[in-house]
mmCIF file of C-alpha atoms in Angstrom:
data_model
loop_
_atom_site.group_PDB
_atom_site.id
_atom_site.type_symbol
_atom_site.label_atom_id
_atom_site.label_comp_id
_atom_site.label_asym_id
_atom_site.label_seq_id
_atom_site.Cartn_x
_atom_site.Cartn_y
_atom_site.Cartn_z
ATOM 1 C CA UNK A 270 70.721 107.152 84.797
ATOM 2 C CA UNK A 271 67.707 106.438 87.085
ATOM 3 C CA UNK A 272 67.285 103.698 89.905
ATOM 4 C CA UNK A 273 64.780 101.906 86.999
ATOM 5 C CA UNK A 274 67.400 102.270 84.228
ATOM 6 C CA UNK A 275 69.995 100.781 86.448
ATOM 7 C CA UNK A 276 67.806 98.102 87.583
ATOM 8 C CA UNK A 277 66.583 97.136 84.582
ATOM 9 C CA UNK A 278 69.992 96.565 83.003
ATOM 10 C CA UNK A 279 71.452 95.112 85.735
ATOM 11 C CA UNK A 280 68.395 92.455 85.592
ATOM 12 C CA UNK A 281 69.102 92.181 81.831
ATOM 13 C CA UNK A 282 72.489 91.372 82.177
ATOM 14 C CA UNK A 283 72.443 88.979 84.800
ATOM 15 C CA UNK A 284 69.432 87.060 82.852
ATOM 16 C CA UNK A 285 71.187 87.311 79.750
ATOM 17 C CA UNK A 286 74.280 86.049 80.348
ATOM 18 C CA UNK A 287 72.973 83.427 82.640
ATOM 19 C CA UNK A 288 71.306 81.737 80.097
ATOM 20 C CA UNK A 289 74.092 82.340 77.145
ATOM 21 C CA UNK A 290 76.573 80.032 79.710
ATOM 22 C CA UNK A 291 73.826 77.413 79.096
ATOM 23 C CA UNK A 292 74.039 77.583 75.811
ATOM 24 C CA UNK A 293 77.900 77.862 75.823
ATOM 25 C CA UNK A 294 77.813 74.812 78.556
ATOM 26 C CA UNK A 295 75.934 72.914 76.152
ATOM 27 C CA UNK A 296 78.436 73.586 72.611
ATOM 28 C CA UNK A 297 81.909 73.118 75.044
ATOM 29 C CA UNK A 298 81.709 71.735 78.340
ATOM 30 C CA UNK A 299 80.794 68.353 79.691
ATOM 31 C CA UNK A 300 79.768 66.018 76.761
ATOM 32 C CA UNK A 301 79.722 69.516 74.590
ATOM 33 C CA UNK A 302 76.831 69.108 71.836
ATOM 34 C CA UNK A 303 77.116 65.222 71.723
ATOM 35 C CA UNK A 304 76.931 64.340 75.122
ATOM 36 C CA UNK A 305 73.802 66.962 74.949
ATOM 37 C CA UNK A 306 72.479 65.085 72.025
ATOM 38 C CA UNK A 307 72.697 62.321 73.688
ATOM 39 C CA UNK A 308 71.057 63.657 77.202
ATOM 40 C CA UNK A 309 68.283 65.069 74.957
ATOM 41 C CA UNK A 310 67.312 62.305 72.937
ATOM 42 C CA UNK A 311 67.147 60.316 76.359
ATOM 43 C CA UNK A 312 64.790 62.611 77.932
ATOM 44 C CA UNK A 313 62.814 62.154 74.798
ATOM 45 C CA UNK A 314 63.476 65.435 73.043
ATOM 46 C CA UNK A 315 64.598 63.537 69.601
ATOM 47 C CA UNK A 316 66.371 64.316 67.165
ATOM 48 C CA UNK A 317 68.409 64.687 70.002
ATOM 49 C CA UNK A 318 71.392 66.274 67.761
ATOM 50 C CA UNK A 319 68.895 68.864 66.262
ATOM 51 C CA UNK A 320 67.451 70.101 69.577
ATOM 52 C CA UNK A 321 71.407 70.131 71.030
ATOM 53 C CA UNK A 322 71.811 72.791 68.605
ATOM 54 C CA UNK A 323 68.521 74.333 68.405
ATOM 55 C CA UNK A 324 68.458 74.646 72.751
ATOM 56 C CA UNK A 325 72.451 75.784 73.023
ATOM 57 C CA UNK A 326 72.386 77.958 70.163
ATOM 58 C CA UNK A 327 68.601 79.528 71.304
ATOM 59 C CA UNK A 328 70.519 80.053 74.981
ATOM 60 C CA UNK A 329 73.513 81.470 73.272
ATOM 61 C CA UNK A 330 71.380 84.244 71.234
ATOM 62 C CA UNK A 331 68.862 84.830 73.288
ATOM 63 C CA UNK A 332 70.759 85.601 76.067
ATOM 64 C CA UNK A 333 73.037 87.909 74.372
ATOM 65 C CA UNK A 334 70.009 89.508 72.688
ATOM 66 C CA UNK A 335 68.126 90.314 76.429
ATOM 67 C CA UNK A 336 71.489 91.095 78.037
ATOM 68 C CA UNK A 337 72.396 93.919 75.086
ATOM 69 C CA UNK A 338 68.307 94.694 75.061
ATOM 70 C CA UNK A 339 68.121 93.845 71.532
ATOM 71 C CA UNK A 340 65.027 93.022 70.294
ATOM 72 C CA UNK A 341 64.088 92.488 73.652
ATOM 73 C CA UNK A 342 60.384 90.800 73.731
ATOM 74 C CA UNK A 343 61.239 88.306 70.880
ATOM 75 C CA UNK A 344 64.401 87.279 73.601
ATOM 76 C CA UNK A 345 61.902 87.088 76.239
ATOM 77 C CA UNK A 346 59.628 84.648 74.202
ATOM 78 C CA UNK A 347 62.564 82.434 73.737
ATOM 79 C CA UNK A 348 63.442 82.428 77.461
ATOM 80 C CA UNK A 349 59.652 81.769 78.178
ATOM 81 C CA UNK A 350 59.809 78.713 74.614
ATOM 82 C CA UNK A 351 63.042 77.428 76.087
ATOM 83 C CA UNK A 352 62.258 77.036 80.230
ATOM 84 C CA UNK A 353 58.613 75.662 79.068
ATOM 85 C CA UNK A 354 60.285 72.597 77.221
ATOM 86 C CA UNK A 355 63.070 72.524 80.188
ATOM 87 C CA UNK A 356 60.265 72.342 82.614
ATOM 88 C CA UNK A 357 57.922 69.933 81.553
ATOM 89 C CA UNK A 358 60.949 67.160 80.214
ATOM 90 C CA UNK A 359 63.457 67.794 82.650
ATOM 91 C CA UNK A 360 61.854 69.203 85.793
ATOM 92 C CA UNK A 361 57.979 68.685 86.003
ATOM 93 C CA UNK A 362 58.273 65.530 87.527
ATOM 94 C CA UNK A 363 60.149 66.634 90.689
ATOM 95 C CA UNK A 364 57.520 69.216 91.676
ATOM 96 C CA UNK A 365 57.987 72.899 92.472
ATOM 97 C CA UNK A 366 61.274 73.624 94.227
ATOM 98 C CA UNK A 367 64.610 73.418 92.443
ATOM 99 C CA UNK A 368 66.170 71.803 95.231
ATOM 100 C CA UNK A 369 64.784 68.753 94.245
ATOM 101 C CA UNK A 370 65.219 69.256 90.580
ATOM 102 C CA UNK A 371 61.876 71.119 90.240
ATOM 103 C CA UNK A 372 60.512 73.511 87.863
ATOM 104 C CA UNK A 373 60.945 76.676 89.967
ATOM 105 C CA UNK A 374 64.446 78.171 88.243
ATOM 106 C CA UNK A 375 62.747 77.650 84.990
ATOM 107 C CA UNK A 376 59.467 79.671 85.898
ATOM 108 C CA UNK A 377 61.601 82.733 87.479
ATOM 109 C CA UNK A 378 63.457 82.833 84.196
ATOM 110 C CA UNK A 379 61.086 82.839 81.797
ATOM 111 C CA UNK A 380 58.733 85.293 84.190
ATOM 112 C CA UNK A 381 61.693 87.616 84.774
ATOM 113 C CA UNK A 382 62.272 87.971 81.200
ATOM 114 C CA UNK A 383 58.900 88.779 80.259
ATOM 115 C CA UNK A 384 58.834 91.357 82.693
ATOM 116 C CA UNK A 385 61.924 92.675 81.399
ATOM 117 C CA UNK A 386 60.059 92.869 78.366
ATOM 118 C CA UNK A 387 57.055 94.423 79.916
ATOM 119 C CA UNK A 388 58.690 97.490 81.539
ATOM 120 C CA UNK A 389 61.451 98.026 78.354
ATOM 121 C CA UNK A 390 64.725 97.505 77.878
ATOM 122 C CA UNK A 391 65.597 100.601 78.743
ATOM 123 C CA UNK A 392 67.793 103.452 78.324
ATOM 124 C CA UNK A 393 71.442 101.781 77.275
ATOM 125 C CA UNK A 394 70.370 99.084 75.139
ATOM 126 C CA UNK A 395 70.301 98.374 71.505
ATOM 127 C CA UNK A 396 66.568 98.600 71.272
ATOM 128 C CA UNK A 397 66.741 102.187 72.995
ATOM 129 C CA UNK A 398 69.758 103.030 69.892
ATOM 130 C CA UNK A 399 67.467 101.410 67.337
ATOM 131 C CA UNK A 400 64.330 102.367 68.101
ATOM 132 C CA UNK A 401 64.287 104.993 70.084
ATOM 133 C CA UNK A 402 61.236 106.493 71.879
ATOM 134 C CA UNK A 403 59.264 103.648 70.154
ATOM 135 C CA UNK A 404 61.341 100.855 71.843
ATOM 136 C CA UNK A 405 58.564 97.763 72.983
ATOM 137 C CA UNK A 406 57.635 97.908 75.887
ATOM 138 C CA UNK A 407 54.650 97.660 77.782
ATOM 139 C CA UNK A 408 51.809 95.024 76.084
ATOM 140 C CA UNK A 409 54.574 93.667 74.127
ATOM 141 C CA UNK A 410 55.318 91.481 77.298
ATOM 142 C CA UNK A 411 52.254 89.799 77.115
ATOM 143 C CA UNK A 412 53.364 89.585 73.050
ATOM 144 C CA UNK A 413 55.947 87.699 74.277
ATOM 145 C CA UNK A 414 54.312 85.555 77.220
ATOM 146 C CA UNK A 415 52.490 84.082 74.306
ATOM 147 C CA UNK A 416 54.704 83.578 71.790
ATOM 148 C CA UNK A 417 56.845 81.697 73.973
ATOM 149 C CA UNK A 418 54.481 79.775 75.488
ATOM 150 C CA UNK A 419 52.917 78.840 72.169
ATOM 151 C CA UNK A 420 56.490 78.197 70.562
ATOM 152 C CA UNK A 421 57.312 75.602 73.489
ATOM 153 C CA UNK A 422 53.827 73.850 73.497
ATOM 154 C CA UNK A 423 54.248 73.537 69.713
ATOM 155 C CA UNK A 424 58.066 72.203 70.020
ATOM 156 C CA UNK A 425 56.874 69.592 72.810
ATOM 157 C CA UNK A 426 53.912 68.154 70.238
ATOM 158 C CA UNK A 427 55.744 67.941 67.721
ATOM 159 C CA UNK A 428 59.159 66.252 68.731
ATOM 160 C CA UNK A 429 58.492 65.185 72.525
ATOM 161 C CA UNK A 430 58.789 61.557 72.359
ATOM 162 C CA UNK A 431 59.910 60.335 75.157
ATOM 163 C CA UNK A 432 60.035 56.178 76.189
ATOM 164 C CA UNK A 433 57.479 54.805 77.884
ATOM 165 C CA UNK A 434 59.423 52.912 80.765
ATOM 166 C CA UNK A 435 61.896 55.603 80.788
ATOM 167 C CA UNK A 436 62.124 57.580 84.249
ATOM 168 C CA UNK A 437 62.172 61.000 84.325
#
């Protein structure tokens, strides 16, 4: 195995299972998926209970999907879907850095899985076992830029609601 091919999975793992613990944190820790409700329909995100589920169980699978490089640029679009809607209701109003709640942990997540999808999955992964020489790779990075931008700009118009005197 190469430098790359070591590189690349070790990036794919540590993405991947960073953001399935979100998802898990979400269904069993804390307030598990009520408390999450809850938390989401107060940042405006409503039905809270439906994007509880929908956010935890989008961390759960997408995560496992980039960290086993399974279908790896549709996991990449929901990394970029999910850290746009984290980022503009949760962080956007603190500015850049994430030591002050900001929106910079979201933006190296979502870019770091796009580039994962940009240079492949590569060598041990399920894509590689599936597909072969004609794993994505390559433009379907950009694929996957877009779709997940255009997935989270479509979630936030259609069920970002948030109150008007609520702080952020």
């Amino acid at each position: 195995m190469t430098a790359f091919e070591t590189g690349v999975l070790i990036l794919r793992l540590c993405l991947g299972l960073t953001m399935a613990a979100h998802g898990y944190a979400k269904f069993f820790s804390g307030g598990r998926i009520a408390g999450t409700a809850a938390w989401f329909d107060g940042m405006g995100m409503r039905p809270g209970a439906l994007h509880a589920r929908l956010a935890a169980g989008t961390e759960v699978g997408a995560g496992l999907a980039l960290a086993a490089g399974f279908l790896t640029p549709l996991a990449a679009a929901a990394f970029v879907a999910l850290m746009l809607v984290a980022a503009w209701t949760v962080h956007r109003a603190h500015g850049f850095f994430i030591v002050g709640n900001g929106w910079e942990y979201n933006l190296v997540l979502a870019v770091s899985a796009v580039a994962v999808a940009t240079l492949g999955a590569g060598r041990i992964s399920l894509d590689q076992l599936f597909f072969g020489a004609d794993a994505p790779d390559g433009w379907f990075g950009l694929v996957a830029a877009g779709l997940g931008v255009l997935g989270g700009v479509a979630q936030l118009v259609i069920f970002y609601r948030p109150d008007a005197e609520q702080p952020r």
